[in-house]
Amino acid sequence: MGTQADADGTVPVPIPTRLLVHALVREDGTVDAGELYTVAGLLGMTDQQVRLCIKRLVAEGRFTHEGRGRKALLRAVADVSGSITPDVAYVRHAYRQDHGLAAWDGVWHLFAFAIPESSRTARDALRDTLRHLGAAPVQSGLYVSANPIEELVEAQARHLDVAHAVTCLTSTDLRVGGRDDPHALAAALWPLDDIAARHDRLADLARVCLDRLAQPDSPTGPEQLTMAIQLAATFTHAMEPDPLLPPEL
């Protein structure tokens, strides 16, 4: 992880070295190692952290490595698994909501599963997928979302070979613990105050960066990259727990 306080004392969220590498991938799919080490240093990371991260990414088959040291070139391997696509669609949906283009139809989407302990790894992976997609646990083995994420959930269930143990259903009269008002349900199911605080932190950092860019002594290229990566990390920190509730909720 790397952090670096801004001039006004604002400390962005910790930045994983892995995120830094991905953030520096250029349009041709390559990462310049010299640029990577320079920006990492500005973020308070050591060269050893960067080297270990590169080694892990290459071992996982996510990048190839050409050359040595700061003159090396990393080349991203094609995302054949399609693992990035859901995140892209998720962010796109968030912007559609912000522009009033994704109104809620009053339907809750529920997902139930009963996966035995012998398939614990698959069960945990499915649970992580549901949480990543913004679904909240209602009780053991039952999750709810305000968005139609069935296609993504079922695709993951098939990938994990547990589709036979997953049930999808919808409801317009959901009641949990005696609550049936949609606003009350949303407030009870998701940590809305914490999520809002994360977005406020992102807005604060964005203002700091804009002020810095407006100063006469504009930041250097590496400094601008550092700000962009800090913003990306803080954006991710805000979006990860966000269930993308529609404005109606």
GROMACS .gro file of C-alpha atoms in nm:
model
  249
    1MET     CA    1   0.000   0.000   0.000
    2GLY     CA    2   0.106   0.358  -0.055
    3THR     CA    3  -0.027   0.687   0.080
    4GLN     CA    4   0.096   1.041   0.046
    5ALA     CA    5  -0.058   1.340   0.225
    6ASP     CA    6  -0.154   1.639   0.012
    7ALA     CA    7  -0.035   1.988   0.092
    8ASP     CA    8  -0.349   2.066   0.294
    9GLY     CA    9  -0.316   1.752   0.503
   10THR     CA   10  -0.571   1.543   0.313
   11VAL     CA   11  -0.461   1.180   0.313
   12PRO     CA   12  -0.609   0.972   0.030
   13VAL     CA   13  -0.705   0.611   0.090
   14PRO     CA   14  -0.422   0.355   0.083
   15ILE     CA   15  -0.330   0.262  -0.274
   16PRO     CA   16  -0.246  -0.104  -0.342
   17THR     CA   17   0.063  -0.147  -0.559
   18ARG     CA   18  -0.144  -0.369  -0.789
   19LEU     CA   19  -0.389  -0.084  -0.851
   20LEU     CA   20  -0.098   0.145  -0.936
   21VAL     CA   21   0.029  -0.096  -1.202
   22HIS     CA   22  -0.314  -0.131  -1.361
   23ALA     CA   23  -0.368   0.246  -1.351
   24LEU     CA   24  -0.052   0.306  -1.554
   25VAL     CA   25  -0.145   0.072  -1.841
   26ARG     CA   26  -0.130   0.279  -2.159
   27GLU     CA   27  -0.356   0.252  -2.463
   28ASP     CA   28  -0.120   0.001  -2.625
   29GLY     CA   29  -0.146  -0.225  -2.318
   30THR     CA   30   0.203  -0.154  -2.184
   31VAL     CA   31   0.341  -0.009  -1.861
   32ASP     CA   32   0.668   0.183  -1.860
   33ALA     CA   33   0.866   0.058  -1.559
   34GLY     CA   34   1.052   0.388  -1.521
   35GLU     CA   35   0.722   0.576  -1.492
   36LEU     CA   36   0.589   0.308  -1.257
   37TYR     CA   37   0.881   0.337  -1.015
   38THR     CA   38   0.872   0.719  -1.025
   39VAL     CA   39   0.502   0.743  -0.942
   40ALA     CA   40   0.536   0.469  -0.681
   41GLY     CA   41   0.805   0.674  -0.509
   42LEU     CA   42   0.580   0.981  -0.504
   43LEU     CA   43   0.314   0.767  -0.338
   44GLY     CA   44   0.556   0.649  -0.069
   45MET     CA   45   0.608   0.298  -0.207
   46THR     CA   46   0.948   0.130  -0.212
   47ASP     CA   47   1.115  -0.021  -0.518
   48GLN     CA   48   1.098  -0.359  -0.344
   49GLN     CA   49   0.718  -0.332  -0.317
   50VAL     CA   50   0.695  -0.262  -0.688
   51ARG     CA   51   0.927  -0.549  -0.783
   52LEU     CA   52   0.731  -0.799  -0.573
   53CYS     CA   53   0.402  -0.681  -0.721
   54ILE     CA   54   0.535  -0.714  -1.077
   55LYS     CA   55   0.659  -1.064  -0.995
   56ARG     CA   56   0.314  -1.166  -0.866
   57LEU     CA   57   0.130  -1.018  -1.166
   58VAL     CA   58   0.361  -1.198  -1.408
   59ALA     CA   59   0.323  -1.525  -1.214
   60GLU     CA   60  -0.057  -1.489  -1.235
   61GLY     CA   61  -0.034  -1.447  -1.611
   62ARG     CA   62  -0.175  -1.093  -1.607
   63PHE     CA   63   0.139  -0.928  -1.750
   64THR     CA   64   0.453  -1.023  -1.938
   65HIS     CA   65   0.786  -0.863  -1.848
   66GLU     CA   66   1.051  -0.744  -2.093
   67GLY     CA   67   1.384  -0.592  -1.988
   68ARG     CA   68   1.526  -0.511  -1.647
   69GLY     CA   69   1.481  -0.247  -1.379
   70ARG     CA   70   1.348   0.095  -1.474
   71LYS     CA   71   1.405   0.027  -1.842
   72ALA     CA   72   1.169  -0.270  -1.842
   73LEU     CA   73   0.833  -0.285  -2.015
   74LEU     CA   74   0.527  -0.464  -1.881
   75ARG     CA   75   0.269  -0.582  -2.128
   76ALA     CA   76  -0.087  -0.656  -2.014
   77VAL     CA   77  -0.228  -0.992  -2.115
   78ALA     CA   78  -0.574  -0.980  -2.275
   79ASP     CA   79  -0.862  -1.008  -2.027
   80VAL     CA   80  -0.981  -1.338  -2.166
   81SER     CA   81  -1.189  -1.411  -1.855
   82GLY     CA   82  -1.397  -1.098  -1.902
   83SER     CA   83  -1.349  -1.017  -1.533
   84ILE     CA   84  -1.316  -0.644  -1.599
   85THR     CA   85  -1.639  -0.610  -1.797
   86PRO     CA   86  -1.883  -0.629  -1.500
   87ASP     CA   87  -1.698  -0.345  -1.323
   88VAL     CA   88  -1.716  -0.128  -1.635
   89ALA     CA   89  -2.090  -0.195  -1.666
   90TYR     CA   90  -2.134  -0.123  -1.295
   91VAL     CA   91  -1.976   0.222  -1.322
   92ARG     CA   92  -2.169   0.295  -1.640
   93HIS     CA   93  -2.494   0.212  -1.458
   94ALA     CA   94  -2.397   0.447  -1.174
   95TYR     CA   95  -2.363   0.735  -1.419
   96ARG     CA   96  -2.697   0.645  -1.580
   97GLN     CA   97  -2.859   0.666  -1.238
   98ASP     CA   98  -2.697   1.003  -1.171
   99HIS     CA   99  -2.846   1.135  -1.494
  100GLY     CA  100  -3.193   1.003  -1.414
  101LEU     CA  101  -3.182   0.737  -1.686
  102ALA     CA  102  -3.229   0.429  -1.466
  103ALA     CA  103  -3.546   0.475  -1.263
  104TRP     CA  104  -3.646   0.207  -1.014
  105ASP     CA  105  -3.949  -0.005  -1.104
  106GLY     CA  106  -4.023  -0.100  -0.743
  107VAL     CA  107  -3.894  -0.455  -0.787
  108TRP     CA  108  -3.659  -0.620  -0.539
  109HIS     CA  109  -3.432  -0.894  -0.677
  110LEU     CA  110  -3.363  -1.180  -0.436
  111PHE     CA  111  -3.107  -1.459  -0.448
  112ALA     CA  112  -3.114  -1.769  -0.229
  113PHE     CA  113  -2.861  -2.048  -0.216
  114ALA     CA  114  -2.795  -2.360  -0.011
  115ILE     CA  115  -2.442  -2.477  -0.085
  116PRO     CA  116  -2.293  -2.748   0.140
  117GLU     CA  117  -1.974  -2.714   0.341
  118SER     CA  118  -1.802  -2.949   0.098
  119SER     CA  119  -1.826  -2.667  -0.161
  120ARG     CA  120  -1.730  -2.392   0.079
  121THR     CA  121  -1.490  -2.223  -0.164
  122ALA     CA  122  -1.763  -2.190  -0.426
  123ARG     CA  123  -2.011  -2.071  -0.163
  124ASP     CA  124  -1.772  -1.799  -0.045
  125ALA     CA  125  -1.699  -1.694  -0.403
  126LEU     CA  126  -2.071  -1.663  -0.482
  127ARG     CA  127  -2.127  -1.462  -0.164
  128ASP     CA  128  -1.840  -1.229  -0.258
  129THR     CA  129  -1.990  -1.184  -0.605
  130LEU     CA  130  -2.328  -1.087  -0.460
  131ARG     CA  131  -2.170  -0.835  -0.226
  132HIS     CA  132  -1.952  -0.696  -0.506
  133LEU     CA  133  -2.265  -0.642  -0.714
  134GLY     CA  134  -2.428  -0.448  -0.430
  135ALA     CA  135  -2.659  -0.716  -0.288
  136ALA     CA  136  -2.717  -0.715   0.088
  137PRO     CA  137  -2.767  -1.019   0.313
  138VAL     CA  138  -3.120  -1.056   0.445
  139GLN     CA  139  -3.047  -1.374   0.637
  140SER     CA  140  -2.825  -1.677   0.593
  141GLY     CA  141  -2.815  -1.772   0.225
  142LEU     CA  142  -3.054  -1.495   0.113
  143TYR     CA  143  -2.946  -1.170  -0.054
  144VAL     CA  144  -3.139  -0.878  -0.203
  145SER     CA  145  -3.059  -0.611  -0.461
  146ALA     CA  146  -3.256  -0.319  -0.600
  147ASN     CA  147  -3.097  -0.379  -0.940
  148PRO     CA  148  -3.152  -0.662  -1.194
  149ILE     CA  149  -2.822  -0.846  -1.152
  150GLU     CA  150  -2.958  -1.196  -1.220
  151GLU     CA  151  -2.757  -1.245  -1.538
  152LEU     CA  152  -2.426  -1.177  -1.364
  153VAL     CA  153  -2.512  -1.384  -1.057
  154GLU     CA  154  -2.627  -1.682  -1.264
  155ALA     CA  155  -2.317  -1.663  -1.483
  156GLN     CA  156  -2.096  -1.679  -1.175
  157ALA     CA  157  -2.301  -1.966  -1.031
  158ARG     CA  158  -2.252  -2.163  -1.353
  159HIS     CA  159  -1.880  -2.085  -1.349
  160LEU     CA  160  -1.859  -2.216  -0.992
  161ASP     CA  161  -2.070  -2.521  -1.082
  162VAL     CA  162  -2.335  -2.440  -0.819
  163ALA     CA  163  -2.615  -2.314  -1.045
  164HIS     CA  164  -2.833  -2.604  -0.926
  165ALA     CA  165  -2.824  -2.462  -0.572
  166VAL     CA  166  -2.921  -2.103  -0.656
  167THR     CA  167  -3.275  -1.961  -0.666
  168CYS     CA  168  -3.361  -1.620  -0.813
  169LEU     CA  169  -3.691  -1.443  -0.751
  170THR     CA  170  -3.842  -1.094  -0.747
  171SER     CA  171  -4.081  -0.920  -0.511
  172THR     CA  172  -4.269  -0.591  -0.494
  173ASP     CA  173  -4.380  -0.638  -0.133
  174LEU     CA  174  -4.059  -0.729   0.048
  175ARG     CA  175  -4.087  -0.723   0.427
  176VAL     CA  176  -3.786  -0.776   0.655
  177GLY     CA  177  -3.816  -0.770   1.033
  178GLY     CA  178  -4.152  -0.599   1.007
  179ARG     CA  179  -4.022  -0.328   0.773
  180ASP     CA  180  -4.184  -0.292   0.432
  181ASP     CA  181  -4.126   0.077   0.348
  182PRO     CA  182  -3.861   0.082   0.072
  183HIS     CA  183  -3.666   0.370   0.228
  184ALA     CA  184  -3.661   0.201   0.569
  185LEU     CA  185  -3.556  -0.127   0.412
  186ALA     CA  186  -3.267   0.035   0.224
  187ALA     CA  187  -3.147   0.213   0.538
  188ALA     CA  188  -3.158  -0.113   0.734
  189LEU     CA  189  -2.993  -0.332   0.470
  190TRP     CA  190  -2.703  -0.109   0.359
  191PRO     CA  191  -2.457   0.112   0.558
  192LEU     CA  192  -2.567   0.428   0.379
  193ASP     CA  193  -2.393   0.676   0.612
  194ASP     CA  194  -2.056   0.506   0.564
  195ILE     CA  195  -2.104   0.491   0.187
  196ALA     CA  196  -2.198   0.860   0.176
  197ALA     CA  197  -1.889   0.947   0.383
  198ARG     CA  198  -1.669   0.766   0.131
  199HIS     CA  199  -1.818   0.967  -0.156
  200ASP     CA  200  -1.772   1.290   0.044
  201ARG     CA  201  -1.405   1.196   0.085
  202LEU     CA  202  -1.378   1.148  -0.291
  203ALA     CA  203  -1.535   1.490  -0.354
  204ASP     CA  204  -1.297   1.653  -0.104
  205LEU     CA  205  -0.993   1.499  -0.273
  206ALA     CA  206  -1.121   1.602  -0.617
  207ARG     CA  207  -1.147   1.964  -0.497
  208VAL     CA  208  -0.791   1.951  -0.363
  209CYS     CA  209  -0.665   1.818  -0.696
  210LEU     CA  210  -0.853   2.081  -0.895
  211ASP     CA  211  -0.709   2.358  -0.676
  212ARG     CA  212  -0.359   2.218  -0.725
  213LEU     CA  213  -0.403   2.207  -1.104
  214ALA     CA  214  -0.520   2.569  -1.103
  215GLN     CA  215  -0.205   2.699  -0.934
  216PRO     CA  216   0.055   2.888  -1.144
  217ASP     CA  217   0.324   2.625  -1.080
  218SER     CA  218   0.130   2.341  -1.239
  219PRO     CA  219   0.227   1.989  -1.126
  220THR     CA  220   0.471   1.785  -1.332
  221GLY     CA  221   0.364   1.486  -1.540
  222PRO     CA  222   0.446   1.230  -1.268
  223GLU     CA  223   0.270   1.449  -1.008
  224GLN     CA  224  -0.041   1.464  -1.226
  225LEU     CA  225  -0.033   1.086  -1.264
  226THR     CA  226  -0.002   1.055  -0.887
  227MET     CA  227  -0.312   1.269  -0.836
  228ALA     CA  228  -0.504   1.067  -1.094
  229ILE     CA  229  -0.414   0.742  -0.919
  230GLN     CA  230  -0.508   0.882  -0.578
  231LEU     CA  231  -0.845   0.979  -0.726
  232ALA     CA  232  -0.887   0.635  -0.882
  233ALA     CA  233  -0.812   0.462  -0.551
  234THR     CA  234  -1.053   0.686  -0.361
  235PHE     CA  235  -1.317   0.636  -0.631
  236THR     CA  236  -1.278   0.259  -0.595
  237HIS     CA  237  -1.296   0.290  -0.215
  238ALA     CA  238  -1.628   0.473  -0.251
  239MET     CA  239  -1.776   0.249  -0.519
  240GLU     CA  240  -1.689  -0.095  -0.382
  241PRO     CA  241  -1.952  -0.101  -0.102
  242ASP     CA  242  -2.201   0.114  -0.297
  243PRO     CA  243  -2.516  -0.086  -0.389
  244LEU     CA  244  -2.606   0.180  -0.648
  245LEU     CA  245  -2.947   0.236  -0.496
  246PRO     CA  246  -3.178   0.422  -0.733
  247PRO     CA  247  -3.278   0.778  -0.633
  248GLU     CA  248  -3.621   0.648  -0.527
  249LEU     CA  249  -3.446   0.468  -0.238
   0.00000   0.00000   0.00000
